[in-house]
mmCIF file of C-alpha atoms in Angstrom:
data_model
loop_
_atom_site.group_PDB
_atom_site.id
_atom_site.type_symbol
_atom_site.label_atom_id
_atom_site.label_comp_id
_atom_site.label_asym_id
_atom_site.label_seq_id
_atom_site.Cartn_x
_atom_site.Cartn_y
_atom_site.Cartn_z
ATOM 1 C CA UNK A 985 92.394 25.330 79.403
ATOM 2 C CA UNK A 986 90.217 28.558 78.736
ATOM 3 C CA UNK A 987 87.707 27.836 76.116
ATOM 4 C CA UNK A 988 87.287 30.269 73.021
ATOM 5 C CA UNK A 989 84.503 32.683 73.197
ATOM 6 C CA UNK A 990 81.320 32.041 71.816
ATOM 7 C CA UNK A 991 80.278 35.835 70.287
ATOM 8 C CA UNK A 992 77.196 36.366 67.946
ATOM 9 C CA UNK A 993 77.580 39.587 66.296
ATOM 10 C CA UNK A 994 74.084 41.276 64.396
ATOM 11 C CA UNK A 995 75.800 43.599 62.079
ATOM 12 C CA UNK A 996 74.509 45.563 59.323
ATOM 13 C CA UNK A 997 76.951 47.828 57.187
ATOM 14 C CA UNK A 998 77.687 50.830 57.674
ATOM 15 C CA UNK A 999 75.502 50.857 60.998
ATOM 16 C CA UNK A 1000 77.705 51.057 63.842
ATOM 17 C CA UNK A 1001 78.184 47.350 64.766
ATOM 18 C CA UNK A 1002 81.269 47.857 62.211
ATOM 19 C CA UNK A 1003 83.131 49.283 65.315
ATOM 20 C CA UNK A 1004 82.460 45.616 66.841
ATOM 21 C CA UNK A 1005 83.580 43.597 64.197
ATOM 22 C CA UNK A 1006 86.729 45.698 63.799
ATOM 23 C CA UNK A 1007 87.618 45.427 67.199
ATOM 24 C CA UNK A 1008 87.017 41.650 67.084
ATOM 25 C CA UNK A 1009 88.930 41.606 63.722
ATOM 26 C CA UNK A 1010 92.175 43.618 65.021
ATOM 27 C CA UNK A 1011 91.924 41.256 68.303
ATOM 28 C CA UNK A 1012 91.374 37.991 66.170
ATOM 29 C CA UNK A 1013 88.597 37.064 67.768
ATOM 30 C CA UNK A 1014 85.736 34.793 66.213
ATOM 31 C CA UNK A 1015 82.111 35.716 66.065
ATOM 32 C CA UNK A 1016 78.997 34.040 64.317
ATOM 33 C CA UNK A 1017 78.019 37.168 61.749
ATOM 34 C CA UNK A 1018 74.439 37.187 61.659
ATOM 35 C CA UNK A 1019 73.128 39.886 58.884
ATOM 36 C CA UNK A 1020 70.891 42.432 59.808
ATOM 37 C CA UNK A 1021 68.299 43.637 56.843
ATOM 38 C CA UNK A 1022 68.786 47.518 57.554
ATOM 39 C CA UNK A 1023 66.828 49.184 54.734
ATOM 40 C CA UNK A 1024 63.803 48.144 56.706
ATOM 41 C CA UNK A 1025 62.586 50.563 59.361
ATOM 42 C CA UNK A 1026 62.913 49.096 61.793
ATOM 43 C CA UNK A 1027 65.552 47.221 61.095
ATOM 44 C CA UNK A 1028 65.702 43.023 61.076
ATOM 45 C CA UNK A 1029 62.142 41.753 61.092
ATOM 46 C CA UNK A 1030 59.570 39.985 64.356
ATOM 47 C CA UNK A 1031 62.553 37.716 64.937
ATOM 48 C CA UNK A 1032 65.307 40.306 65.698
ATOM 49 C CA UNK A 1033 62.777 42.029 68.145
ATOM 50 C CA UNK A 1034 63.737 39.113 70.331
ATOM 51 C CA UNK A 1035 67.547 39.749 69.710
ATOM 52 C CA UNK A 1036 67.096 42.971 70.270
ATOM 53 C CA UNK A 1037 63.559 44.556 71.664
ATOM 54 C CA UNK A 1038 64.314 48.193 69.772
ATOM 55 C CA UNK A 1039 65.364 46.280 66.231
ATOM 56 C CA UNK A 1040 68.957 48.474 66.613
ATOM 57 C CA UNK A 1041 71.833 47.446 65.325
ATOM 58 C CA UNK A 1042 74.242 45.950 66.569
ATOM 59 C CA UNK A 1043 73.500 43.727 69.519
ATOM 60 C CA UNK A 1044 75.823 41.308 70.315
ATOM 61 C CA UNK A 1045 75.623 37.969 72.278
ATOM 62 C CA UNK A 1046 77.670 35.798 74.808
ATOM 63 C CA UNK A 1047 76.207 32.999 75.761
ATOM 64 C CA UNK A 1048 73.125 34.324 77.807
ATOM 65 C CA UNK A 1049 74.789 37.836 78.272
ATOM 66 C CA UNK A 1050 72.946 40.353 75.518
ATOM 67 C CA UNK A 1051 74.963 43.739 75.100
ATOM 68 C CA UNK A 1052 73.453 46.203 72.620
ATOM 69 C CA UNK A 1053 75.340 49.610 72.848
ATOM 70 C CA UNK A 1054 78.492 49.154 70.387
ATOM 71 C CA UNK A 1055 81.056 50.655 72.839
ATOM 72 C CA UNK A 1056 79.851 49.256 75.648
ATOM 73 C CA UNK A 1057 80.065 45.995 73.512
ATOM 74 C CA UNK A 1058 83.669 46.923 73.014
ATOM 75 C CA UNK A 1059 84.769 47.880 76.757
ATOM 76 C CA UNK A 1060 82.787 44.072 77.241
ATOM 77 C CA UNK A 1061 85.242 42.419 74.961
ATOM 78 C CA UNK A 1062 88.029 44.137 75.921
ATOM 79 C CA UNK A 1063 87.338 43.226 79.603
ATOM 80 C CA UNK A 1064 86.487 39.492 78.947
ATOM 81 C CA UNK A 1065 89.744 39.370 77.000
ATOM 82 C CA UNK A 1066 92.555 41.164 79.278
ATOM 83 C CA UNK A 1067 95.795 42.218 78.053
ATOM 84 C CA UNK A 1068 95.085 43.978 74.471
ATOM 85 C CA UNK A 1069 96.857 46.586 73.210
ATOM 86 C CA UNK A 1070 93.640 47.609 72.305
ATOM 87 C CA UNK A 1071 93.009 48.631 75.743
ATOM 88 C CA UNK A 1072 94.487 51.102 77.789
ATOM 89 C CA UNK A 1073 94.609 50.115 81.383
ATOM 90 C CA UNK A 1074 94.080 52.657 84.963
ATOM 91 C CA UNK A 1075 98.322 51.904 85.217
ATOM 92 C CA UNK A 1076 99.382 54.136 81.690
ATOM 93 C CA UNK A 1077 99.484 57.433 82.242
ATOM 94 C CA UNK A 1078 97.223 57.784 79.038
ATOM 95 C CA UNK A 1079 93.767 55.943 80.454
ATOM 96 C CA UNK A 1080 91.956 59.525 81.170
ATOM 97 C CA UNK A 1081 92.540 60.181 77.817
ATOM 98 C CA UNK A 1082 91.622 57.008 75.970
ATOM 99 C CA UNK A 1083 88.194 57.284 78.258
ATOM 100 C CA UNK A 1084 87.582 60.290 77.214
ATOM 101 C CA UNK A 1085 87.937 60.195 73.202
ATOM 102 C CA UNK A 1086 86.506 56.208 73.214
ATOM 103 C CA UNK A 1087 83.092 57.615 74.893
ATOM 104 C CA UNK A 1088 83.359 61.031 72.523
ATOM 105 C CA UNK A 1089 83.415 59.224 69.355
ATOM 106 C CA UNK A 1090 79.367 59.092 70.739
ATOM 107 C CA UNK A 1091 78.851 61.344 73.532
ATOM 108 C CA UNK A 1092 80.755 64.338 71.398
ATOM 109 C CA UNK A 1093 79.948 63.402 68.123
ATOM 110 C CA UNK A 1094 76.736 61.736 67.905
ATOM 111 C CA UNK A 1095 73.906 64.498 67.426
ATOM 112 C CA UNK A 1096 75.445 66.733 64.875
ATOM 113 C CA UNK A 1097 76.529 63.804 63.011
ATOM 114 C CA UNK A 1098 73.099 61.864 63.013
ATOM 115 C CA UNK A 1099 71.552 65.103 61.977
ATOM 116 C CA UNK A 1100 73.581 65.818 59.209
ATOM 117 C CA UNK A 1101 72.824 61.883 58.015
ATOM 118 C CA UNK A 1102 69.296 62.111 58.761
ATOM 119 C CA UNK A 1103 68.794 65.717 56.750
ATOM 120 C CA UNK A 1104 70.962 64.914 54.043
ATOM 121 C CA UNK A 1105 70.511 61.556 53.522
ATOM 122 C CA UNK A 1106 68.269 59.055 55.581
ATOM 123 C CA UNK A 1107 64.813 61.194 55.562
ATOM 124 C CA UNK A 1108 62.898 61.783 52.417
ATOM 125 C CA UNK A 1109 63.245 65.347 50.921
ATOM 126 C CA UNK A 1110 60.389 66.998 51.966
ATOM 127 C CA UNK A 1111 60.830 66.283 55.782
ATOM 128 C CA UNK A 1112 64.860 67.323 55.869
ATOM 129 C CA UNK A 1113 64.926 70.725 57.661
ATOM 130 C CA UNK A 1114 68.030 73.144 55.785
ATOM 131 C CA UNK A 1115 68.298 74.504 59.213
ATOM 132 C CA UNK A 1116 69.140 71.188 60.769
ATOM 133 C CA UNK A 1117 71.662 70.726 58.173
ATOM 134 C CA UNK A 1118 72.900 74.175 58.604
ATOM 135 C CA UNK A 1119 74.003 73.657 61.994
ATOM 136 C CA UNK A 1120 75.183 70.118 61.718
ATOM 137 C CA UNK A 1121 77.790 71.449 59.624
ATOM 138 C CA UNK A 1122 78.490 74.258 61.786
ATOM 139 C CA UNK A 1123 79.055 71.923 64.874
ATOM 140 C CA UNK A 1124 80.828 69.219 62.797
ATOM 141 C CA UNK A 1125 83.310 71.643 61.403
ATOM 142 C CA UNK A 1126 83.719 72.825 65.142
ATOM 143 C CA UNK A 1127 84.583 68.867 66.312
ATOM 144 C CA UNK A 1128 86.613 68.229 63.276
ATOM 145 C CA UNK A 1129 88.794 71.289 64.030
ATOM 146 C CA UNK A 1130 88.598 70.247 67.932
ATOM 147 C CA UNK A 1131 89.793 66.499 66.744
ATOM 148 C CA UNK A 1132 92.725 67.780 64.899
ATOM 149 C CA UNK A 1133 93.716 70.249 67.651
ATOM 150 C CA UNK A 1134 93.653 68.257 70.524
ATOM 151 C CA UNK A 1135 92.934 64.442 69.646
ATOM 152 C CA UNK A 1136 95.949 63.622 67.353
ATOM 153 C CA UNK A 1137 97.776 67.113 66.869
ATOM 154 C CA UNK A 1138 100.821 65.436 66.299
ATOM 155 C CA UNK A 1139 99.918 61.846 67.002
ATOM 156 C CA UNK A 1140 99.931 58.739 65.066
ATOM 157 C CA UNK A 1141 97.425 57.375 67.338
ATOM 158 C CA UNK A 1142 94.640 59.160 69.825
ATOM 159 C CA UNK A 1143 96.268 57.683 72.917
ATOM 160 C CA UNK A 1144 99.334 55.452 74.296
ATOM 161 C CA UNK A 1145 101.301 55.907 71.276
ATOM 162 C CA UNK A 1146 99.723 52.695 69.835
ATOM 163 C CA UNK A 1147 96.378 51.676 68.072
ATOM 164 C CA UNK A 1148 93.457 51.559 70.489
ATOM 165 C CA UNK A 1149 89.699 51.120 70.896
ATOM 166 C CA UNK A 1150 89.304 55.191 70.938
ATOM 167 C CA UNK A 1151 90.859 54.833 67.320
ATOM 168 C CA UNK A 1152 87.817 52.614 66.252
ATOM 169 C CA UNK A 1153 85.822 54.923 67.873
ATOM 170 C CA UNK A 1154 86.842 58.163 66.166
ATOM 171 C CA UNK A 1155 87.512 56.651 63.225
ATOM 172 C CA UNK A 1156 83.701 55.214 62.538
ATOM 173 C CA UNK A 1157 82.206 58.544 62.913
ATOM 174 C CA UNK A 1158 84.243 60.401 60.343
ATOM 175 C CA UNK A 1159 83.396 57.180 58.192
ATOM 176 C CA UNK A 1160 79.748 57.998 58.493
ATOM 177 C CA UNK A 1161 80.668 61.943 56.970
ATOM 178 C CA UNK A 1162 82.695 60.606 54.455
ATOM 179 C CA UNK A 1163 79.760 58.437 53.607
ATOM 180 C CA UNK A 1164 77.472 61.444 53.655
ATOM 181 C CA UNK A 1165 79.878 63.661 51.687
ATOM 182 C CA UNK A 1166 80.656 65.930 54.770
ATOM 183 C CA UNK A 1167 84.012 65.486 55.294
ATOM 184 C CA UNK A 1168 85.990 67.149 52.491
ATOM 185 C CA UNK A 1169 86.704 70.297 54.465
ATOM 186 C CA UNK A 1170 88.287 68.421 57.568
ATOM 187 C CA UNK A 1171 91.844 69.430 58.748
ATOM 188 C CA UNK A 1172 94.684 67.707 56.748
ATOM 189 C CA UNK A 1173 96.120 65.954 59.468
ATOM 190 C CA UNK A 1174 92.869 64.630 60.331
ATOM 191 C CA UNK A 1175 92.445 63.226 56.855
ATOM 192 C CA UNK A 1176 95.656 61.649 57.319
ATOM 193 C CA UNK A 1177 94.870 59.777 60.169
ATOM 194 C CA UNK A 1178 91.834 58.762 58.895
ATOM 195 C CA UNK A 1179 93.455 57.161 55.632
ATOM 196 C CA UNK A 1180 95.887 55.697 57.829
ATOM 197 C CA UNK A 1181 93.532 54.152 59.986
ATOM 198 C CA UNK A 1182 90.641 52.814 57.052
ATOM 199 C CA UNK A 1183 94.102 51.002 55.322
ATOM 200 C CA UNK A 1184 93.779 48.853 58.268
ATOM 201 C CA UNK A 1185 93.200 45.095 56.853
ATOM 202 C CA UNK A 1186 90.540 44.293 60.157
ATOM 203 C CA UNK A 1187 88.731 47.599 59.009
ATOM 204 C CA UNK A 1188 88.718 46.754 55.239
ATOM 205 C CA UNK A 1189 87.464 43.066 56.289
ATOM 206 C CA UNK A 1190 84.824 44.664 58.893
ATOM 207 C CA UNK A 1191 83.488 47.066 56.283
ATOM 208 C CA UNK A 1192 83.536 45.099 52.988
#
């Protein structure tokens, strides 16, 4: 008989371990939440620096095994627990493309978006740079128009015609501009999606 898995989640809100606990939510998974003070700088205090030597959130536990990134926490679930729907597997014809927007929702998206938060929002006044911000929006308008072009179009879902990690993905990083105010001007269809997705009871629960 398999045993259920042991998972220690450090989550703050807002901070990107909510991709974690929604994936562990939609999956029905059970973790020990441990709260993360984030207002701090760095985050957590002496004792999280042995959780995690950087004091980032999230960093996630099982057993002895320590993962920190929060996709590569998710690709780590999803292997340890095979057969998701959360997943999509090298046999569907859509696992290039559910590679390649899971890893975007960071590789694509990360710097203009943490510039925009840091210059609008996380950095006192006198040390945000207008010029930062200025092309933050530039290249954020440029991704949000590439997102509704080519991610969901005329999808329901980014890949496999079904709900997916990549969704989580995605989905967290226009959370952080509609946190910061940035995402008014995105394409309609890309609003869409994103209501559609945020209605989602795991994502309510992993973000309340």
């Amino acid at each position: 008989m398999s045993q259920t898995p042991k998972y220690d989640l450090y989550h703050a809100p807002r901070t990107r371990s909510v991709r974690v606990r929604w994936l562990l939510g939609e999956m029905g998974l059970p973790c020990t939440l441990h709260d993360v003070q984030f207002a701090s700088r760095p985050p957590g205090d002496e004792n999280y620096g042995e959780v995690h030597p950087l004091r980032k959130v999230p960093a996630f536990q099982d057993g002895d095994i320590s993962v920190f990134e929060s996709l590569a926490i998710c690709q780590y679930i999803l292997g340890k627990n095979p057969g998701s729907p959360l997943e999509v597997t090298p046999d569907e014809p859509d696992y290039g493309r559910y590679l390649q927007w899971l890893h975007f929702g960071e590789a694509g998206m990360m710097m203009p978006v943490s510039m925009l938060l840091a210059h609008t929002t996380l950095l006192p006044e006198d040390k945000r740079d207008p010029g930062i911000v200025a092309w933050g929006r530039y290249e954020t308008g440029k991704i949000l128009t590439f997102l509704s072009e080519h991610a969901i179009a005329d999808r329901e879902f980014i890949a496999a015609d079904r709900f997916t990690a990549a969704d989580i993905s995605i989905t967290y990083m226009l959370f952080l501009l509609k946190v910061i105010r940035e995402f008014g001007d995105a394409p309609e269809n890309l609003k869409t999606y994103f209501k559609k997705m945020t209605s989602r009871e795991a994502w309510v629960i992993a973000t309340g």
